Tab-separated table of C-alpha atoms and ligand atoms in Angstrom:
chain	number	residue	atom	x	y	z
A	1	UNK	CA	36.206	-105.278	3.811
A	2	UNK	CA	32.789	-104.886	4.020
A	3	UNK	CA	31.964	-101.212	0.957
A	4	UNK	CA	29.411	-99.232	2.623
A	5	UNK	CA	27.242	-99.958	-0.319
A	6	UNK	CA	26.337	-103.273	0.432
A	7	UNK	CA	24.549	-101.734	3.978
A	8	UNK	CA	23.373	-98.789	2.433
A	9	UNK	CA	22.595	-95.440	4.111
A	10	UNK	CA	20.258	-96.471	7.385
A	11	UNK	CA	22.373	-99.782	7.363
A	12	UNK	CA	25.098	-97.424	8.173
A	13	UNK	CA	23.416	-95.799	10.534
A	14	UNK	CA	21.960	-97.883	12.623
A	15	UNK	CA	25.626	-99.716	12.460
A	16	UNK	CA	26.926	-96.497	13.929
A	17	UNK	CA	24.098	-96.460	16.552
A	18	UNK	CA	25.002	-98.649	18.265
A	19	UNK	CA	29.049	-98.217	19.149
A	20	UNK	CA	27.897	-95.374	20.120
A	21	UNK	CA	27.090	-95.459	24.334
A	22	UNK	CA	23.646	-94.959	25.727
A	23	UNK	CA	22.301	-91.743	26.219
A	24	UNK	CA	23.724	-90.204	29.606
A	25	UNK	CA	22.009	-87.137	30.350
A	26	UNK	CA	18.431	-87.923	31.582
A	27	UNK	CA	17.039	-85.011	29.591
A	28	UNK	CA	18.111	-86.443	26.194
A	29	UNK	CA	14.325	-87.639	26.072
A	30	UNK	CA	15.763	-89.161	21.739
A	31	UNK	CA	18.680	-89.630	20.674
A	32	UNK	CA	19.510	-90.654	17.651
A	33	UNK	CA	16.915	-92.079	15.278
A	34	UNK	CA	13.953	-89.937	14.342
A	35	UNK	CA	14.006	-86.624	12.335
A	36	UNK	CA	15.710	-84.520	15.004
A	37	UNK	CA	16.858	-85.536	18.756
A	38	UNK	CA	14.580	-84.414	21.877
A	39	UNK	CA	16.054	-82.902	24.853
A	40	UNK	CA	14.054	-81.661	28.219
A	41	UNK	CA	15.567	-78.922	29.222
A	42	UNK	CA	12.414	-78.328	31.832
A	43	UNK	CA	9.335	-76.061	31.371
A	44	UNK	CA	6.269	-76.898	28.901
A	45	UNK	CA	8.388	-77.743	25.547
A	46	UNK	CA	11.557	-79.509	24.333
A	47	UNK	CA	14.082	-78.317	22.486
A	48	UNK	CA	14.849	-80.224	18.858
A	49	UNK	CA	18.501	-80.382	17.511
A	50	UNK	CA	18.642	-81.486	13.630
A	51	UNK	CA	21.902	-81.136	11.144
A	52	UNK	CA	21.741	-81.691	7.339
A	53	UNK	CA	24.795	-81.534	5.516
A	54	UNK	CA	24.635	-80.053	1.652
A	55	UNK	CA	28.384	-81.679	-0.824
A	56	UNK	CA	28.669	-80.234	-3.669
A	57	UNK	CA	28.754	-82.070	-6.704
A	58	UNK	CA	25.903	-85.136	-4.168
A	59	UNK	CA	23.707	-82.663	-3.097
A	60	UNK	CA	24.147	-79.978	-6.170
A	61	UNK	CA	25.115	-79.240	-9.472
A	62	UNK	CA	26.529	-74.766	-9.741
A	63	UNK	CA	25.573	-75.514	-13.268
A	64	UNK	CA	21.951	-75.283	-12.783
A	65	UNK	CA	22.283	-74.464	-9.151
A	66	UNK	CA	22.158	-70.556	-8.571
A	67	UNK	CA	23.778	-69.914	-5.100
A	68	UNK	CA	20.855	-67.785	-3.429
A	69	UNK	CA	18.763	-71.023	-3.690
A	70	UNK	CA	21.610	-73.486	-2.724
A	71	UNK	CA	21.057	-70.752	0.661
A	72	UNK	CA	17.821	-71.117	1.250
A	73	UNK	CA	17.272	-74.950	0.665
A	74	UNK	CA	20.088	-75.450	2.909
A	75	UNK	CA	17.700	-73.863	5.975
A	76	UNK	CA	14.480	-75.207	4.779
A	77	UNK	CA	15.935	-78.959	4.237
A	78	UNK	CA	16.897	-78.333	7.968
A	79	UNK	CA	13.435	-76.294	8.558
A	80	UNK	CA	11.563	-79.512	7.131
A	81	UNK	CA	13.208	-82.028	10.294
A	82	UNK	CA	11.677	-79.739	12.813
A	83	UNK	CA	8.221	-79.913	11.643
A	84	UNK	CA	8.476	-83.474	11.135
A	85	UNK	CA	8.161	-83.344	14.785
A	86	UNK	CA	6.033	-81.301	15.036
A	87	UNK	CA	8.232	-78.374	15.960
A	88	UNK	CA	8.894	-74.563	14.936
A	89	UNK	CA	12.559	-73.828	14.098
A	90	UNK	CA	14.179	-70.494	16.248
A	91	UNK	CA	17.721	-70.990	15.920
A	92	UNK	CA	20.797	-72.184	13.982
A	93	UNK	CA	24.466	-73.134	13.020
A	94	UNK	CA	25.873	-71.931	9.781
A	95	UNK	CA	29.193	-73.961	8.710
A	96	UNK	CA	30.125	-73.580	5.287
A	97	UNK	CA	33.657	-74.833	3.333
A	98	UNK	CA	34.960	-73.508	0.905
A	99	UNK	CA	37.061	-73.710	-1.660
A	100	UNK	CA	39.789	-71.456	-3.441
A	101	UNK	CA	37.139	-70.769	-7.137
A	102	UNK	CA	34.994	-69.064	-4.321
A	103	UNK	CA	34.536	-65.862	-4.739
A	104	UNK	CA	33.486	-63.395	-1.746
A	105	UNK	CA	30.169	-62.498	-3.773
A	106	UNK	CA	29.545	-66.000	-3.968
A	107	UNK	CA	29.547	-66.161	-0.627
A	108	UNK	CA	27.335	-63.229	-0.177
A	109	UNK	CA	25.068	-64.906	-2.183
A	110	UNK	CA	25.311	-68.228	-0.618
A	111	UNK	CA	24.093	-65.748	2.070
A	112	UNK	CA	21.586	-63.370	1.084
A	113	UNK	CA	19.620	-67.374	0.085
A	114	UNK	CA	20.180	-68.523	3.679
A	115	UNK	CA	18.833	-64.866	4.813
A	116	UNK	CA	15.525	-65.476	3.068
A	117	UNK	CA	15.415	-68.507	4.461
A	118	UNK	CA	15.853	-67.110	8.564
A	119	UNK	CA	13.690	-64.465	7.398
A	120	UNK	CA	10.581	-67.254	6.105
A	121	UNK	CA	10.992	-69.262	9.000
A	122	UNK	CA	11.702	-66.989	12.115
A	123	UNK	CA	15.385	-68.482	12.613
A	124	UNK	CA	17.654	-66.425	14.529
A	125	UNK	CA	21.868	-66.754	12.401
A	126	UNK	CA	23.237	-67.367	15.766
A	127	UNK	CA	26.428	-68.710	14.537
A	128	UNK	CA	28.265	-72.091	11.929
A	129	UNK	CA	32.547	-72.600	11.011
A	130	UNK	CA	34.010	-71.633	7.749
A	131	UNK	CA	36.718	-73.360	6.720
A	132	UNK	CA	38.526	-74.106	3.847
A	133	UNK	CA	37.710	-77.045	1.396
A	134	UNK	CA	39.843	-78.471	-1.641
A	135	UNK	CA	36.454	-80.508	-2.824
A	136	UNK	CA	34.545	-77.358	-3.870
A	137	UNK	CA	31.544	-76.710	-1.933
A	138	UNK	CA	30.111	-77.160	1.426
A	139	UNK	CA	27.133	-76.002	3.462
A	140	UNK	CA	26.777	-78.238	6.740
A	141	UNK	CA	23.394	-76.880	8.835
A	142	UNK	CA	22.272	-78.005	12.739
A	143	UNK	CA	18.934	-75.844	13.581
A	144	UNK	CA	17.370	-75.797	16.992
A	145	UNK	CA	13.512	-76.054	17.306
A	146	UNK	CA	11.272	-76.188	19.933
A	147	UNK	CA	7.943	-77.873	20.297
A	148	UNK	CA	5.587	-77.762	23.303
A	149	UNK	CA	5.793	-81.644	24.861
A	150	UNK	CA	2.502	-82.568	24.455
A	151	UNK	CA	3.071	-81.635	20.637
A	152	UNK	CA	5.682	-83.743	19.938
A	153	UNK	CA	5.073	-86.717	17.098
A	154	UNK	CA	7.685	-89.443	17.400
A	155	UNK	CA	7.526	-91.411	13.729
A	156	UNK	CA	7.783	-94.126	15.561
A	157	UNK	CA	3.967	-93.704	17.505
A	158	UNK	CA	0.958	-95.142	14.905
A	159	UNK	CA	-0.886	-97.282	15.573
A	160	UNK	CA	-3.231	-99.872	13.193
A	161	UNK	CA	-5.806	-98.146	11.906
A	162	UNK	CA	-4.536	-94.820	11.657
A	163	UNK	CA	-5.137	-92.611	8.260
A	164	UNK	CA	-1.916	-92.290	6.553
A	165	UNK	CA	-1.945	-88.059	5.072
A	166	UNK	CA	1.011	-86.183	3.273
A	167	UNK	CA	0.779	-82.914	2.972
A	168	UNK	CA	1.085	-81.090	-1.089
A	169	UNK	CA	2.081	-83.468	-3.615
A	170	UNK	CA	4.726	-86.008	-4.807
A	171	UNK	CA	7.602	-86.529	-7.496
A	172	UNK	CA	8.155	-83.104	-8.485
A	173	UNK	CA	11.513	-82.431	-7.257
A	174	UNK	CA	12.541	-85.416	-8.855
A	175	UNK	CA	10.952	-84.899	-12.111
A	176	UNK	CA	12.966	-81.018	-11.842
A	177	UNK	CA	16.046	-82.266	-11.868
A	178	UNK	CA	15.659	-84.058	-14.838
A	179	UNK	CA	14.922	-81.031	-16.519
A	180	UNK	CA	17.590	-79.197	-15.482
A	181	UNK	CA	20.419	-82.892	-16.358
A	182	UNK	CA	18.321	-83.136	-19.090
A	183	UNK	CA	19.706	-79.012	-19.862
A	184	UNK	CA	22.963	-79.513	-18.892
A	185	UNK	CA	23.615	-82.074	-21.250
A	186	UNK	CA	22.169	-80.251	-23.898
A	187	UNK	CA	24.260	-77.069	-22.917
A	188	UNK	CA	27.062	-78.933	-22.390
A	189	UNK	CA	27.123	-80.376	-26.165
A	190	UNK	CA	26.382	-76.814	-27.825
A	191	UNK	CA	27.084	-74.133	-25.107
A	192	UNK	CA	25.007	-71.870	-27.492
A	193	UNK	CA	21.341	-73.404	-26.581
A	194	UNK	CA	20.018	-71.950	-23.991
A	195	UNK	CA	17.525	-74.107	-21.683
A	196	UNK	CA	13.686	-72.924	-21.788
A	197	UNK	CA	12.200	-74.527	-19.182
A	198	UNK	CA	9.957	-72.372	-18.504
A	199	UNK	CA	6.795	-74.142	-18.921
A	200	UNK	CA	8.419	-76.521	-16.122
A	201	UNK	CA	8.698	-73.458	-13.366
A	202	UNK	CA	7.376	-75.404	-11.026
A	203	UNK	CA	9.735	-78.370	-11.063
A	204	UNK	CA	12.423	-76.764	-11.287
A	205	UNK	CA	11.189	-74.929	-8.334
A	206	UNK	CA	10.680	-77.188	-6.554
A	207	UNK	CA	14.048	-78.972	-7.112
A	208	UNK	CA	15.866	-75.691	-6.415
A	209	UNK	CA	14.268	-73.694	-4.291
A	210	UNK	CA	11.891	-76.649	-1.941
A	211	UNK	CA	9.961	-74.873	1.076
A	212	UNK	CA	9.498	-76.887	4.557
A	213	UNK	CA	6.272	-76.944	6.217
A	214	UNK	CA	5.743	-75.238	9.081
A	215	UNK	CA	2.984	-73.542	7.518
A	216	UNK	CA	1.064	-77.420	8.389
A	217	UNK	CA	2.454	-77.201	11.463
A	218	UNK	CA	0.633	-74.130	12.773
A	219	UNK	CA	-2.466	-75.237	11.377
A	220	UNK	CA	-2.383	-78.788	12.941
A	221	UNK	CA	-2.000	-76.538	16.245
A	222	UNK	CA	-4.680	-74.479	15.118
A	223	UNK	CA	-7.610	-77.628	14.473
A	224	UNK	CA	-6.513	-78.146	17.947
A	225	UNK	CA	-5.259	-82.028	15.895
A	226	UNK	CA	-1.950	-83.794	17.054
A	227	UNK	CA	-0.705	-86.468	13.940
A	228	UNK	CA	0.435	-90.165	16.175
A	229	UNK	CA	3.302	-90.171	14.051
A	230	UNK	CA	4.968	-87.849	11.569
A	231	UNK	CA	8.309	-87.357	9.439
A	232	UNK	CA	9.253	-85.075	6.430
A	233	UNK	CA	9.324	-86.611	3.148
A	234	UNK	CA	13.560	-86.339	1.707
A	235	UNK	CA	14.426	-89.772	0.355
A	236	UNK	CA	11.454	-90.191	-1.052
A	237	UNK	CA	7.414	-91.441	0.007
A	238	UNK	CA	8.472	-95.261	0.538
A	239	UNK	CA	11.768	-94.789	2.237
A	240	UNK	CA	9.550	-92.617	4.486
A	241	UNK	CA	6.254	-94.874	4.917
A	242	UNK	CA	8.715	-97.399	5.848
A	243	UNK	CA	10.160	-95.485	8.365
A	244	UNK	CA	7.193	-95.465	9.869
A	245	UNK	CA	6.109	-98.577	9.668
A	246	UNK	CA	9.754	-100.192	11.241
A	247	UNK	CA	10.025	-98.395	14.162
A	248	UNK	CA	6.012	-97.888	15.024
A	249	UNK	CA	5.362	-102.139	14.504
A	250	UNK	CA	2.614	-101.542	11.919
A	251	UNK	CA	2.162	-102.077	8.398
A	252	UNK	CA	0.177	-100.096	5.558
A	253	UNK	CA	-1.794	-100.509	2.314
A	254	UNK	CA	-1.276	-97.427	0.513
A	255	UNK	CA	-3.356	-96.366	-2.648
A	256	UNK	CA	-1.350	-95.879	-5.933
A	257	UNK	CA	-4.635	-93.547	-7.405
A	258	UNK	CA	-4.668	-91.363	-4.163
A	259	UNK	CA	-1.296	-90.195	-4.523
A	260	UNK	CA	-0.783	-86.807	-4.914
A	261	UNK	CA	0.821	-85.752	-8.012
A	262	UNK	CA	0.765	-82.551	-10.048
A	263	UNK	CA	-0.197	-81.804	-13.606
A	264	UNK	CA	3.128	-80.843	-14.555
A	265	UNK	CA	4.898	-83.878	-12.833
A	266	UNK	CA	1.895	-86.486	-14.618
A	267	UNK	CA	2.880	-84.326	-18.191
A	268	UNK	CA	7.380	-84.734	-16.914
A	269	UNK	CA	7.080	-87.849	-16.171
A	270	UNK	CA	5.392	-89.683	-19.806
A	271	UNK	CA	8.453	-87.488	-21.455
A	272	UNK	CA	11.566	-89.353	-19.223
A	273	UNK	CA	9.264	-92.524	-19.493
A	274	UNK	CA	9.051	-92.537	-15.930
A	275	UNK	CA	5.748	-93.533	-13.612
A	276	UNK	CA	5.260	-90.087	-11.987
A	277	UNK	CA	3.957	-93.084	-9.203
A	278	UNK	CA	8.003	-94.306	-9.271
A	279	UNK	CA	9.294	-90.731	-9.343
A	280	UNK	CA	6.343	-90.239	-6.588
A	281	UNK	CA	7.977	-93.229	-3.873
A	282	UNK	CA	11.182	-92.741	-5.450
A	283	UNK	CA	12.347	-89.775	-6.142
A	284	UNK	CA	12.503	-87.423	-3.202
A	285	UNK	CA	13.000	-84.035	-1.895
A	286	UNK	CA	9.697	-83.375	-1.932
A	287	UNK	CA	10.384	-82.069	2.216
A	288	UNK	CA	6.252	-82.863	2.393
A	289	UNK	CA	4.473	-84.213	6.080
A	290	UNK	CA	3.645	-88.071	5.721
A	291	UNK	CA	2.631	-88.106	9.302
A	292	UNK	CA	-0.733	-91.092	10.461
A	293	UNK	CA	-3.923	-89.459	12.472
A	294	UNK	CA	-6.390	-91.673	14.517
A	295	UNK	CA	-9.494	-92.350	11.732
A	296	UNK	CA	-11.715	-89.734	14.644
A	297	UNK	CA	-9.631	-87.041	13.491
A	298	UNK	CA	-9.296	-87.088	10.124
A	299	UNK	CA	-12.594	-86.480	9.922
A	300	UNK	CA	-11.184	-82.471	10.769
A	301	UNK	CA	-8.846	-82.450	7.994
A	302	UNK	CA	-10.485	-84.423	4.862
A	303	UNK	CA	-11.904	-81.069	3.418
A	304	UNK	CA	-8.209	-79.649	3.609
A	305	UNK	CA	-6.938	-78.196	-0.306
A	306	UNK	CA	-3.136	-79.446	0.949
A	307	UNK	CA	-3.482	-82.850	2.542
A	308	UNK	CA	-4.132	-85.855	1.440
A	309	UNK	CA	-5.383	-89.469	2.957
A	310	UNK	CA	-3.532	-92.100	1.025
A	311	UNK	CA	-3.765	-95.137	2.805
A	312	UNK	CA	-4.087	-96.694	6.343
A	313	UNK	CA	-2.011	-98.528	8.908
A	314	UNK	CA	-1.866	-102.474	9.714
A	315	UNK	CA	-0.870	-104.747	12.462
A	316	UNK	CA	1.039	-106.950	10.509
A	317	UNK	CA	4.615	-105.582	9.850
A	318	UNK	CA	5.416	-107.498	6.804
A	319	UNK	CA	2.730	-105.941	4.867
A	320	UNK	CA	4.048	-102.283	3.530
A	321	UNK	CA	1.996	-102.340	0.041
A	322	UNK	CA	1.248	-100.170	-2.934
A	323	UNK	CA	-2.037	-101.021	-4.081
A	324	UNK	CA	-4.549	-100.445	-6.600
A	325	UNK	CA	-8.347	-99.686	-6.591
A	326	UNK	CA	-8.584	-103.780	-8.814
A	327	UNK	CA	-6.950	-105.102	-5.461
A	328	UNK	CA	-3.271	-105.760	-6.724
A	329	UNK	CA	-1.138	-105.511	-3.947
A	330	UNK	CA	3.124	-105.089	-4.310
A	331	UNK	CA	5.136	-104.635	-1.488
A	332	UNK	CA	7.345	-101.315	-1.311
A	333	UNK	CA	10.402	-101.178	-0.939
A	334	UNK	CA	13.088	-98.553	-0.572
A	335	UNK	CA	15.151	-97.418	-2.968
A	336	UNK	CA	17.451	-95.570	0.095
A	337	UNK	CA	21.550	-94.580	-0.804
A	338	UNK	CA	21.404	-92.885	-3.778
A	339	UNK	CA	23.747	-90.543	-3.398
A	340	UNK	CA	26.510	-93.269	-3.184
B	1	ADP	P1	16.834	-87.310	7.613
B	1	ADP	O1	16.390	-88.029	6.794
B	1	ADP	O2	15.874	-86.517	8.893
B	1	ADP	O3	17.381	-85.843	8.366
B	1	ADP	P2	18.960	-89.302	8.340
B	1	ADP	O4	18.396	-90.042	7.242
B	1	ADP	O5	19.930	-88.551	8.481
B	1	ADP	O6	17.384	-88.224	9.046
B	1	ADP	O7	19.386	-89.625	10.303
B	1	ADP	C1	18.901	-90.430	11.145
B	1	ADP	C2	18.985	-90.308	12.111
B	1	ADP	O8	19.819	-90.737	11.835
B	1	ADP	C3	19.203	-88.943	12.667
B	1	ADP	O9	18.394	-88.884	14.217
B	1	ADP	C4	20.229	-88.214	12.087
B	1	ADP	O10	20.347	-87.664	13.534
B	1	ADP	C5	21.318	-89.569	13.150
B	1	ADP	N1	22.323	-89.707	12.494
B	1	ADP	C6	22.854	-89.572	10.602
B	1	ADP	N2	23.688	-90.029	10.570
B	1	ADP	C7	24.559	-90.111	11.779
B	1	ADP	C8	25.715	-90.215	12.506
B	1	ADP	N3	26.797	-90.260	11.042
B	1	ADP	N4	25.911	-90.289	13.166
B	1	ADP	C9	24.542	-89.964	14.391
B	1	ADP	N5	23.349	-89.894	14.273
B	1	ADP	C10	23.247	-90.448	12.499
B	2	MG	MG1	14.261	-85.794	8.166
């Protein structure tokens, strides 16, 4: 018997992918292995398809996750995978499993959040499925998107010397989760204690209501810049840079002092006695974009307020390292499978 734990999430997906017959249809351009599947529907654009599922007790805790935010987040995490292909979302379907403790009003709140996200990301909700559940709430969303064929960006096409860039800042969603978990314990011990997270609003918002970076997809189009490879940061920078390197057959050097981290993240990491860089590397749920770009093209981006260069790709796939300015290098390892 093999435990799932011993394989890890990515090991399991790899094993499953070997059991799946190779694509039979010539219009299946890319199957398992990137942020979305890629289908050639003829014309100038590819169709993108991706699915993500959120389970109560695994991905969210209704003690602190407002239902509207949950609906919004379920859409945003799917839209993020479209952005990771350099594409934009167009349609989605929503499948929902509900146990008997949920009221009609509760489901309406979830859908208000879903509707807000459809508005924010310009997506049509075109269907889904509804079922009873014995184990609480499940939301699974499938999103369809489009990308011009000459703009599609895979994980596997980075080159040595490409500049590694990241959008926004990292680690905040993880610390938001730590805060919410701490306040939950305080509340459970003494229900008269009301949480005061006002000063931490940014971190909490990053955890409860993440945003997908479709804005960056638009900006890269406007600037006529195409990344050489891209992935969204759902599991932490460490795991995602390893995906880019494994699939592109490159190594990478990331400078620890260049990783963008918000001031609130720094302060709160200190409170929790966590290194902020560790939160950025292994925390996850930031839903920022990690991409590589040719050094010449980076000139156009180097003054961009929300894009930071954090390192470069190298030719040696065995070296994916975090470097200090003093020249110390430590291998980057994936955490993975936090939910099991
Ligand atoms: P992401 O974090 O971008 O959503 P995942 O790590 O969930 O990506 O999945 C990686 C790849 O594996 C994707 O191409 C996804 O479609 C595929 N995949 C994940 N789970 C399964 C599964 N149970 N069966 C087939 N393919 C899967
Ligand atoms: Mg992804």
